[in-house]
Amino acid sequence: MNYVLNQGFRLGVRPTRGHGDVHFVTREDVDGRTLVLDEHSSALIEILLRDQPYEPDAADVEVLERLVLEGIVSKTNAKKSPPQFQAENLQFWVQTSDRCNLACTYCYIPSLNSAKARRSDLFSLFGRKLLGVKGLKSVSIKLAGGEPLLSFQDWCAEVIKLRETLAEADIRLNARIITNLTFLNRSIVEYIRANDIGVSVSLDGLSANNDRNRVFPVSGHGSFHIVKKNLKVLRESGIKPGVMITATSENSAGIHELVESLVKEDLIFRFSDAKGGHIRPREFEIAFADVKQTLARAVAAGYPVSKRIVVSDLRTLEPQTTPCSMGTTGGALYLDGSVYFCHTEFEKGSPLGSLDEDVGLLDIIRRGYKKHLGLSMDCRACEYRFVCAGGCPLFRVNGKSPMCSAYKKIIPQIFDLYDEESARV
């Protein structure tokens, strides 16, 4: 069987701060389909470009078949057949309920507080679909909403059943609860601890700074005092949660105070810009500069910053062509079994498909890949093409992230911190 590079693709190398020389293959058209290459893949494409006969060995064939699935390479003298996608790891947002007890100013879940109920067979059907994924070794799910802990009793046993079902096929299930942590009881704490469930808590600042955005709908009161109390309960129970910080125009100036507290607690956290115009690029840039001062002091004292903080969707640890796994190895599962590209599209956008379809789960997921395409020419030529990856594709303007100017200032500062960390090792 011979392999050929598909028409229009070329090899490229992009010197990138923090990643060295990034090798990639790209098509010079309006879509700009691009794939970051490892050394083996790059070498094989160079061979194909020479257009000379050669016999690939078994290891070469495995790589070439992956490139065929990605649409980069084709097999000559082969019958046309649908691609048989495979993946070792999958990531899913699982909507447990649309019900929520907060009214956050920047909420991006369009189905919030709908009256829809979760179908009773959602987890079992999901499990059967996962078992059909070729090569699968692990699945990571985010149990989310709404506020998932409000419906804890409805899904807690289903998650354990799903884990047991997958374990029988040697597939590991990693589960994490995405919560505002305004509701917590002893049963939930014991469940988290006994079943090794991760917890990520939304918290946007200390005291009043958090309460500018995260409030209860009827009273208008802030949520910080309750979250602080429940965080203490988790820590005293031996549970170490992660924290998700969302920066808006209202709270950005005080985020560095929260970060200082998280550093002292040695908690992993993510610091993100609120999507949809809730913060201006310059405000986010200034907020990060304040955060960086706190982190720089911590790094000087031995803080492992590269293992503790993620900034927005920036790929600072490993170069990638997309800012997230959605449309490649990730998706969002809604209450009715619909599979969406992203949870920000529930009930607003069109689903990629459904668990009820008689097609593979990866086939459904990959229908969303095209949403990542169409980067602006500025993005394609940018030094940070494989760090920013154009930002969230659902919020791009003219093919680029509205936070472009801020990201260009922030990315080198992150790598400065990494360099300082490495110098101390």
PDB file of N, CA and C in Angstrom, residues 131-212:
ATOM      1  N   LEU A 131     -17.758   2.302  25.024  1.00  0.00           N
ATOM      2  CA  LEU A 131     -17.188   0.971  24.818  1.00  0.00           C
ATOM      3  C   LEU A 131     -16.945   0.683  23.341  1.00  0.00           C
ATOM      4  N   GLY A 132     -17.607   1.420  22.476  1.00  0.00           N
ATOM      5  CA  GLY A 132     -17.428   1.211  21.038  1.00  0.00           C
ATOM      6  C   GLY A 132     -16.294   2.009  20.437  1.00  0.00           C
ATOM      7  N   VAL A 133     -15.600   2.821  21.252  1.00  0.00           N
ATOM      8  CA  VAL A 133     -14.503   3.646  20.738  1.00  0.00           C
ATOM      9  C   VAL A 133     -13.226   2.812  20.668  1.00  0.00           C
ATOM     10  N   LYS A 134     -12.679   2.681  19.496  1.00  0.00           N
ATOM     11  CA  LYS A 134     -11.493   1.862  19.277  1.00  0.00           C
ATOM     12  C   LYS A 134     -10.273   2.468  19.972  1.00  0.00           C
ATOM     13  N   GLY A 135      -9.543   1.632  20.719  1.00  0.00           N
ATOM     14  CA  GLY A 135      -8.294   2.061  21.351  1.00  0.00           C
ATOM     15  C   GLY A 135      -8.447   2.847  22.629  1.00  0.00           C
ATOM     16  N   LEU A 136      -9.674   3.007  23.128  1.00  0.00           N
ATOM     17  CA  LEU A 136      -9.913   3.873  24.278  1.00  0.00           C
ATOM     18  C   LEU A 136      -9.312   3.292  25.560  1.00  0.00           C
ATOM     19  N   LYS A 137      -8.582   4.155  26.295  1.00  0.00           N
ATOM     20  CA  LYS A 137      -7.963   3.749  27.557  1.00  0.00           C
ATOM     21  C   LYS A 137      -8.480   4.549  28.751  1.00  0.00           C
ATOM     22  N   SER A 138      -8.874   5.793  28.524  1.00  0.00           N
ATOM     23  CA  SER A 138      -9.385   6.597  29.634  1.00  0.00           C
ATOM     24  C   SER A 138     -10.394   7.625  29.148  1.00  0.00           C
ATOM     25  N   VAL A 139     -11.315   7.968  30.051  1.00  0.00           N
ATOM     26  CA  VAL A 139     -12.341   8.985  29.781  1.00  0.00           C
ATOM     27  C   VAL A 139     -12.353   9.948  30.965  1.00  0.00           C
ATOM     28  N   SER A 140     -12.325  11.237  30.670  1.00  0.00           N
ATOM     29  CA  SER A 140     -12.437  12.253  31.713  1.00  0.00           C
ATOM     30  C   SER A 140     -13.751  12.991  31.530  1.00  0.00           C
ATOM     31  N   ILE A 141     -14.578  13.017  32.558  1.00  0.00           N
ATOM     32  CA  ILE A 141     -15.854  13.716  32.468  1.00  0.00           C
ATOM     33  C   ILE A 141     -15.926  14.829  33.502  1.00  0.00           C
ATOM     34  N   LYS A 142     -16.557  15.921  33.097  1.00  0.00           N
ATOM     35  CA  LYS A 142     -16.865  17.020  34.003  1.00  0.00           C
ATOM     36  C   LYS A 142     -18.356  16.964  34.302  1.00  0.00           C
ATOM     37  N   LEU A 143     -18.701  16.704  35.537  1.00  0.00           N
ATOM     38  CA  LEU A 143     -20.101  16.650  35.963  1.00  0.00           C
ATOM     39  C   LEU A 143     -20.523  18.077  36.275  1.00  0.00           C
ATOM     40  N   ALA A 144     -21.404  18.604  35.426  1.00  0.00           N
ATOM     41  CA  ALA A 144     -21.640  20.041  35.470  1.00  0.00           C
ATOM     42  C   ALA A 144     -23.115  20.377  35.344  1.00  0.00           C
ATOM     43  N   GLY A 145     -23.411  21.668  35.226  1.00  0.00           N
ATOM     44  CA  GLY A 145     -24.772  22.135  35.102  1.00  0.00           C
ATOM     45  C   GLY A 145     -24.800  23.539  34.518  1.00  0.00           C
ATOM     46  N   GLY A 146     -25.734  24.332  34.980  1.00  0.00           N
ATOM     47  CA  GLY A 146     -26.394  24.340  36.247  1.00  0.00           C
ATOM     48  C   GLY A 146     -25.428  24.125  37.403  1.00  0.00           C
ATOM     49  N   GLU A 147     -26.016  23.829  38.543  1.00  0.00           N
ATOM     50  CA  GLU A 147     -25.218  23.450  39.713  1.00  0.00           C
ATOM     51  C   GLU A 147     -25.439  21.963  39.970  1.00  0.00           C
ATOM     52  N   PRO A 148     -24.440  21.127  39.659  1.00  0.00           N
ATOM     53  CA  PRO A 148     -24.638  19.671  39.717  1.00  0.00           C
ATOM     54  C   PRO A 148     -24.906  19.133  41.119  1.00  0.00           C
ATOM     55  N   LEU A 149     -24.422  19.799  42.150  1.00  0.00           N
ATOM     56  CA  LEU A 149     -24.618  19.266  43.499  1.00  0.00           C
ATOM     57  C   LEU A 149     -26.067  19.393  43.971  1.00  0.00           C
ATOM     58  N   LEU A 150     -26.854  20.239  43.318  1.00  0.00           N
ATOM     59  CA  LEU A 150     -28.276  20.336  43.661  1.00  0.00           C
ATOM     60  C   LEU A 150     -29.019  19.058  43.261  1.00  0.00           C
ATOM     61  N   SER A 151     -28.511  18.369  42.256  1.00  0.00           N
ATOM     62  CA  SER A 151     -29.150  17.123  41.797  1.00  0.00           C
ATOM     63  C   SER A 151     -28.256  15.917  42.084  1.00  0.00           C
ATOM     64  N   PHE A 152     -27.399  16.033  43.055  1.00  0.00           N
ATOM     65  CA  PHE A 152     -26.420  14.998  43.388  1.00  0.00           C
ATOM     66  C   PHE A 152     -27.041  13.608  43.503  1.00  0.00           C
ATOM     67  N   GLN A 153     -28.148  13.491  44.222  1.00  0.00           N
ATOM     68  CA  GLN A 153     -28.767  12.185  44.436  1.00  0.00           C
ATOM     69  C   GLN A 153     -29.271  11.553  43.140  1.00  0.00           C
ATOM     70  N   ASP A 154     -29.498  12.367  42.128  1.00  0.00           N
ATOM     71  CA  ASP A 154     -30.019  11.851  40.869  1.00  0.00           C
ATOM     72  C   ASP A 154     -28.952  11.177  40.012  1.00  0.00           C
ATOM     73  N   TRP A 155     -27.692  11.589  40.187  1.00  0.00           N
ATOM     74  CA  TRP A 155     -26.656  11.062  39.294  1.00  0.00           C
ATOM     75  C   TRP A 155     -25.498  10.339  39.993  1.00  0.00           C
ATOM     76  N   CYS A 156     -25.385  10.456  41.297  1.00  0.00           N
ATOM     77  CA  CYS A 156     -24.192   9.931  41.978  1.00  0.00           C
ATOM     78  C   CYS A 156     -23.973   8.437  41.736  1.00  0.00           C
ATOM     79  N   ALA A 157     -25.040   7.639  41.819  1.00  0.00           N
ATOM     80  CA  ALA A 157     -24.896   6.194  41.612  1.00  0.00           C
ATOM     81  C   ALA A 157     -24.612   5.869  40.149  1.00  0.00           C
ATOM     82  N   GLU A 158     -25.172   6.667  39.235  1.00  0.00           N
ATOM     83  CA  GLU A 158     -24.973   6.427  37.812  1.00  0.00           C
ATOM     84  C   GLU A 158     -23.505   6.566  37.421  1.00  0.00           C
ATOM     85  N   VAL A 159     -22.815   7.510  38.044  1.00  0.00           N
ATOM     86  CA  VAL A 159     -21.396   7.719  37.742  1.00  0.00           C
ATOM     87  C   VAL A 159     -20.572   6.500  38.157  1.00  0.00           C
ATOM     88  N   ILE A 160     -20.882   5.948  39.315  1.00  0.00           N
ATOM     89  CA  ILE A 160     -20.156   4.769  39.784  1.00  0.00           C
ATOM     90  C   ILE A 160     -20.433   3.570  38.878  1.00  0.00           C
ATOM     91  N   LYS A 161     -21.682   3.425  38.446  1.00  0.00           N
ATOM     92  CA  LYS A 161     -22.009   2.342  37.510  1.00  0.00           C
ATOM     93  C   LYS A 161     -21.232   2.505  36.200  1.00  0.00           C
ATOM     94  N   LEU A 162     -21.157   3.725  35.721  1.00  0.00           N
ATOM     95  CA  LEU A 162     -20.415   3.987  34.494  1.00  0.00           C
ATOM     96  C   LEU A 162     -18.942   3.628  34.671  1.00  0.00           C
ATOM     97  N   ARG A 163     -18.380   4.005  35.808  1.00  0.00           N
ATOM     98  CA  ARG A 163     -16.969   3.681  36.082  1.00  0.00           C
ATOM     99  C   ARG A 163     -16.762   2.163  36.087  1.00  0.00           C
ATOM    100  N   GLU A 164     -17.674   1.435  36.707  1.00  0.00           N
ATOM    101  CA  GLU A 164     -17.548  -0.031  36.781  1.00  0.00           C
ATOM    102  C   GLU A 164     -17.694  -0.666  35.401  1.00  0.00           C
ATOM    103  N   THR A 165     -18.616  -0.152  34.604  1.00  0.00           N
ATOM    104  CA  THR A 165     -18.811  -0.671  33.250  1.00  0.00           C
ATOM    105  C   THR A 165     -17.546  -0.506  32.412  1.00  0.00           C
ATOM    106  N   LEU A 166     -16.958   0.665  32.481  1.00  0.00           N
ATOM    107  CA  LEU A 166     -15.746   0.931  31.699  1.00  0.00           C
ATOM    108  C   LEU A 166     -14.555   0.146  32.229  1.00  0.00           C
ATOM    109  N   ALA A 167     -14.481  -0.010  33.543  1.00  0.00           N
ATOM    110  CA  ALA A 167     -13.361  -0.741  34.142  1.00  0.00           C
ATOM    111  C   ALA A 167     -13.311  -2.187  33.654  1.00  0.00           C
ATOM    112  N   GLU A 168     -14.475  -2.767  33.396  1.00  0.00           N
ATOM    113  CA  GLU A 168     -14.521  -4.144  32.889  1.00  0.00           C
ATOM    114  C   GLU A 168     -13.842  -4.265  31.530  1.00  0.00           C
ATOM    115  N   ALA A 169     -13.744  -3.143  30.822  1.00  0.00           N
ATOM    116  CA  ALA A 169     -13.067  -3.122  29.520  1.00  0.00           C
ATOM    117  C   ALA A 169     -11.691  -2.465  29.630  1.00  0.00           C
ATOM    118  N   ASP A 170     -11.180  -2.350  30.867  1.00  0.00           N
ATOM    119  CA  ASP A 170      -9.861  -1.731  31.125  1.00  0.00           C
ATOM    120  C   ASP A 170      -9.814  -0.277  30.665  1.00  0.00           C
ATOM    121  N   ILE A 171     -10.930   0.425  30.819  1.00  0.00           N
ATOM    122  CA  ILE A 171     -10.989   1.856  30.522  1.00  0.00           C
ATOM    123  C   ILE A 171     -11.173   2.600  31.834  1.00  0.00           C
ATOM    124  N   ARG A 172     -10.307   3.560  32.089  1.00  0.00           N
ATOM    125  CA  ARG A 172     -10.367   4.315  33.338  1.00  0.00           C
ATOM    126  C   ARG A 172     -11.296   5.521  33.187  1.00  0.00           C
ATOM    127  N   LEU A 173     -12.147   5.742  34.172  1.00  0.00           N
ATOM    128  CA  LEU A 173     -13.012   6.919  34.196  1.00  0.00           C
ATOM    129  C   LEU A 173     -12.524   7.888  35.263  1.00  0.00           C
ATOM    130  N   ASN A 174     -12.178   9.093  34.838  1.00  0.00           N
ATOM    131  CA  ASN A 174     -11.824  10.176  35.747  1.00  0.00           C
ATOM    132  C   ASN A 174     -12.991  11.156  35.788  1.00  0.00           C
ATOM    133  N   ALA A 175     -13.517  11.416  36.965  1.00  0.00           N
ATOM    134  CA  ALA A 175     -14.685  12.292  37.092  1.00  0.00           C
ATOM    135  C   ALA A 175     -14.331  13.512  37.934  1.00  0.00           C
ATOM    136  N   ARG A 176     -14.845  14.657  37.524  1.00  0.00           N
ATOM    137  CA  ARG A 176     -14.629  15.915  38.241  1.00  0.00           C
ATOM    138  C   ARG A 176     -15.938  16.697  38.289  1.00  0.00           C
ATOM    139  N   ILE A 177     -16.273  17.225  39.442  1.00  0.00           N
ATOM    140  CA  ILE A 177     -17.481  18.023  39.617  1.00  0.00           C
ATOM    141  C   ILE A 177     -17.136  19.498  39.420  1.00  0.00           C
ATOM    142  N   ILE A 178     -17.887  20.175  38.551  1.00  0.00           N
ATOM    143  CA  ILE A 178     -17.729  21.613  38.327  1.00  0.00           C
ATOM    144  C   ILE A 178     -18.827  22.313  39.119  1.00  0.00           C
ATOM    145  N   THR A 179     -18.475  23.005  40.196  1.00  0.00           N
ATOM    146  CA  THR A 179     -19.482  23.479  41.148  1.00  0.00           C
ATOM    147  C   THR A 179     -19.250  24.912  41.604  1.00  0.00           C
ATOM    148  N   ASN A 180     -20.363  25.581  41.986  1.00  0.00           N
ATOM    149  CA  ASN A 180     -20.228  26.887  42.638  1.00  0.00           C
ATOM    150  C   ASN A 180     -20.049  26.726  44.150  1.00  0.00           C
ATOM    151  N   LEU A 181     -20.178  25.514  44.640  1.00  0.00           N
ATOM    152  CA  LEU A 181     -19.953  25.110  46.033  1.00  0.00           C
ATOM    153  C   LEU A 181     -20.796  25.900  47.043  1.00  0.00           C
ATOM    154  N   THR A 182     -21.989  26.297  46.636  1.00  0.00           N
ATOM    155  CA  THR A 182     -22.901  26.940  47.584  1.00  0.00           C
ATOM    156  C   THR A 182     -23.793  25.917  48.269  1.00  0.00           C
ATOM    157  N   PHE A 183     -23.691  24.671  47.812  1.00  0.00           N
ATOM    158  CA  PHE A 183     -24.476  23.595  48.426  1.00  0.00           C
ATOM    159  C   PHE A 183     -23.537  22.421  48.683  1.00  0.00           C
ATOM    160  N   LEU A 184     -23.505  21.954  49.933  1.00  0.00           N
ATOM    161  CA  LEU A 184     -22.627  20.850  50.306  1.00  0.00           C
ATOM    162  C   LEU A 184     -23.175  20.178  51.558  1.00  0.00           C
ATOM    163  N   ASN A 185     -23.099  18.860  51.576  1.00  0.00           N
ATOM    164  CA  ASN A 185     -23.488  18.137  52.799  1.00  0.00           C
ATOM    165  C   ASN A 185     -22.527  16.965  53.008  1.00  0.00           C
ATOM    166  N   ARG A 186     -22.701  16.279  54.116  1.00  0.00           N
ATOM    167  CA  ARG A 186     -21.777  15.216  54.479  1.00  0.00           C
ATOM    168  C   ARG A 186     -21.799  14.063  53.475  1.00  0.00           C
ATOM    169  N   SER A 187     -22.968  13.742  52.920  1.00  0.00           N
ATOM    170  CA  SER A 187     -23.053  12.660  51.936  1.00  0.00           C
ATOM    171  C   SER A 187     -22.211  12.968  50.702  1.00  0.00           C
ATOM    172  N   ILE A 188     -22.261  14.221  50.256  1.00  0.00           N
ATOM    173  CA  ILE A 188     -21.483  14.627  49.084  1.00  0.00           C
ATOM    174  C   ILE A 188     -19.991  14.545  49.385  1.00  0.00           C
ATOM    175  N   VAL A 189     -19.600  15.026  50.550  1.00  0.00           N
ATOM    176  CA  VAL A 189     -18.185  15.004  50.942  1.00  0.00           C
ATOM    177  C   VAL A 189     -17.673  13.565  50.980  1.00  0.00           C
ATOM    178  N   GLU A 190     -18.437  12.683  51.590  1.00  0.00           N
ATOM    179  CA  GLU A 190     -18.012  11.281  51.700  1.00  0.00           C
ATOM    180  C   GLU A 190     -17.942  10.622  50.324  1.00  0.00           C
ATOM    181  N   TYR A 191     -18.878  10.935  49.461  1.00  0.00           N
ATOM    182  CA  TYR A 191     -18.886  10.390  48.094  1.00  0.00           C
ATOM    183  C   TYR A 191     -17.629  10.831  47.336  1.00  0.00           C
ATOM    184  N   ILE A 192     -17.308  12.113  47.410  1.00  0.00           N
ATOM    185  CA  ILE A 192     -16.129  12.647  46.725  1.00  0.00           C
ATOM    186  C   ILE A 192     -14.867  11.957  47.218  1.00  0.00           C
ATOM    187  N   ARG A 193     -14.757  11.827  48.515  1.00  0.00           N
ATOM    188  CA  ARG A 193     -13.551  11.258  49.118  1.00  0.00           C
ATOM    189  C   ARG A 193     -13.444   9.755  48.833  1.00  0.00           C
ATOM    190  N   ALA A 194     -14.545   9.043  48.961  1.00  0.00           N
ATOM    191  CA  ALA A 194     -14.519   7.588  48.799  1.00  0.00           C
ATOM    192  C   ALA A 194     -14.281   7.158  47.358  1.00  0.00           C
ATOM    193  N   ASN A 195     -14.713   7.986  46.408  1.00  0.00           N
ATOM    194  CA  ASN A 195     -14.647   7.596  45.002  1.00  0.00           C
ATOM    195  C   ASN A 195     -13.614   8.365  44.188  1.00  0.00           C
ATOM    196  N   ASP A 196     -12.764   9.102  44.889  1.00  0.00           N
ATOM    197  CA  ASP A 196     -11.678   9.828  44.227  1.00  0.00           C
ATOM    198  C   ASP A 196     -12.211  10.718  43.095  1.00  0.00           C
ATOM    199  N   ILE A 197     -13.212  11.515  43.427  1.00  0.00           N
ATOM    200  CA  ILE A 197     -13.818  12.444  42.475  1.00  0.00           C
ATOM    201  C   ILE A 197     -13.135  13.804  42.613  1.00  0.00           C
ATOM    202  N   GLY A 198     -12.739  14.391  41.507  1.00  0.00           N
ATOM    203  CA  GLY A 198     -12.147  15.720  41.535  1.00  0.00           C
ATOM    204  C   GLY A 198     -13.209  16.788  41.738  1.00  0.00           C
ATOM    205  N   VAL A 199     -12.786  17.946  42.220  1.00  0.00           N
ATOM    206  CA  VAL A 199     -13.708  19.068  42.431  1.00  0.00           C
ATOM    207  C   VAL A 199     -13.058  20.348  41.901  1.00  0.00           C
ATOM    208  N   SER A 200     -13.787  21.084  41.085  1.00  0.00           N
ATOM    209  CA  SER A 200     -13.354  22.404  40.623  1.00  0.00           C
ATOM    210  C   SER A 200     -14.401  23.419  41.048  1.00  0.00           C
ATOM    211  N   VAL A 201     -13.954  24.446  41.765  1.00  0.00           N
ATOM    212  CA  VAL A 201     -14.854  25.426  42.365  1.00  0.00           C
ATOM    213  C   VAL A 201     -14.719  26.776  41.664  1.00  0.00           C
ATOM    214  N   SER A 202     -15.838  27.359  41.289  1.00  0.00           N
ATOM    215  CA  SER A 202     -15.827  28.699  40.697  1.00  0.00           C
ATOM    216  C   SER A 202     -15.749  29.738  41.806  1.00  0.00           C
ATOM    217  N   LEU A 203     -14.734  30.584  41.732  1.00  0.00           N
ATOM    218  CA  LEU A 203     -14.524  31.630  42.728  1.00  0.00           C
ATOM    219  C   LEU A 203     -13.787  32.765  42.035  1.00  0.00           C
ATOM    220  N   ASP A 204     -14.340  33.974  42.088  1.00  0.00           N
ATOM    221  CA  ASP A 204     -13.815  35.071  41.274  1.00  0.00           C
ATOM    222  C   ASP A 204     -13.119  36.172  42.054  1.00  0.00           C
ATOM    223  N   GLY A 205     -12.877  35.928  43.328  1.00  0.00           N
ATOM    224  CA  GLY A 205     -12.191  36.935  44.135  1.00  0.00           C
ATOM    225  C   GLY A 205     -12.475  36.710  45.601  1.00  0.00           C
ATOM    226  N   LEU A 206     -11.886  37.538  46.433  1.00  0.00           N
ATOM    227  CA  LEU A 206     -12.160  37.487  47.852  1.00  0.00           C
ATOM    228  C   LEU A 206     -13.335  38.396  48.181  1.00  0.00           C
ATOM    229  N   SER A 207     -14.233  37.915  48.990  1.00  0.00           N
ATOM    230  CA  SER A 207     -15.347  38.698  49.532  1.00  0.00           C
ATOM    231  C   SER A 207     -16.090  39.471  48.441  1.00  0.00           C
ATOM    232  N   ALA A 208     -16.133  40.802  48.581  1.00  0.00           N
ATOM    233  CA  ALA A 208     -16.944  41.639  47.695  1.00  0.00           C
ATOM    234  C   ALA A 208     -16.529  41.510  46.233  1.00  0.00           C
ATOM    235  N   ASN A 209     -15.262  41.203  45.995  1.00  0.00           N
ATOM    236  CA  ASN A 209     -14.791  41.100  44.618  1.00  0.00           C
ATOM    237  C   ASN A 209     -15.470  39.925  43.907  1.00  0.00           C
ATOM    238  N   ASN A 210     -15.624  38.797  44.588  1.00  0.00           N
ATOM    239  CA  ASN A 210     -16.368  37.666  44.040  1.00  0.00           C
ATOM    240  C   ASN A 210     -17.839  38.024  43.891  1.00  0.00           C
ATOM    241  N   ASP A 211     -18.355  38.732  44.861  1.00  0.00           N
ATOM    242  CA  ASP A 211     -19.797  38.985  44.928  1.00  0.00           C
ATOM    243  C   ASP A 211     -20.285  40.043  43.948  1.00  0.00           C
ATOM    244  N   ARG A 212     -19.389  40.624  43.184  1.00  0.00           N
ATOM    245  CA  ARG A 212     -19.824  41.523  42.111  1.00  0.00           C
ATOM    246  C   ARG A 212     -20.445  40.741  40.963  1.00  0.00           C
TER     247      ARG A 212
END
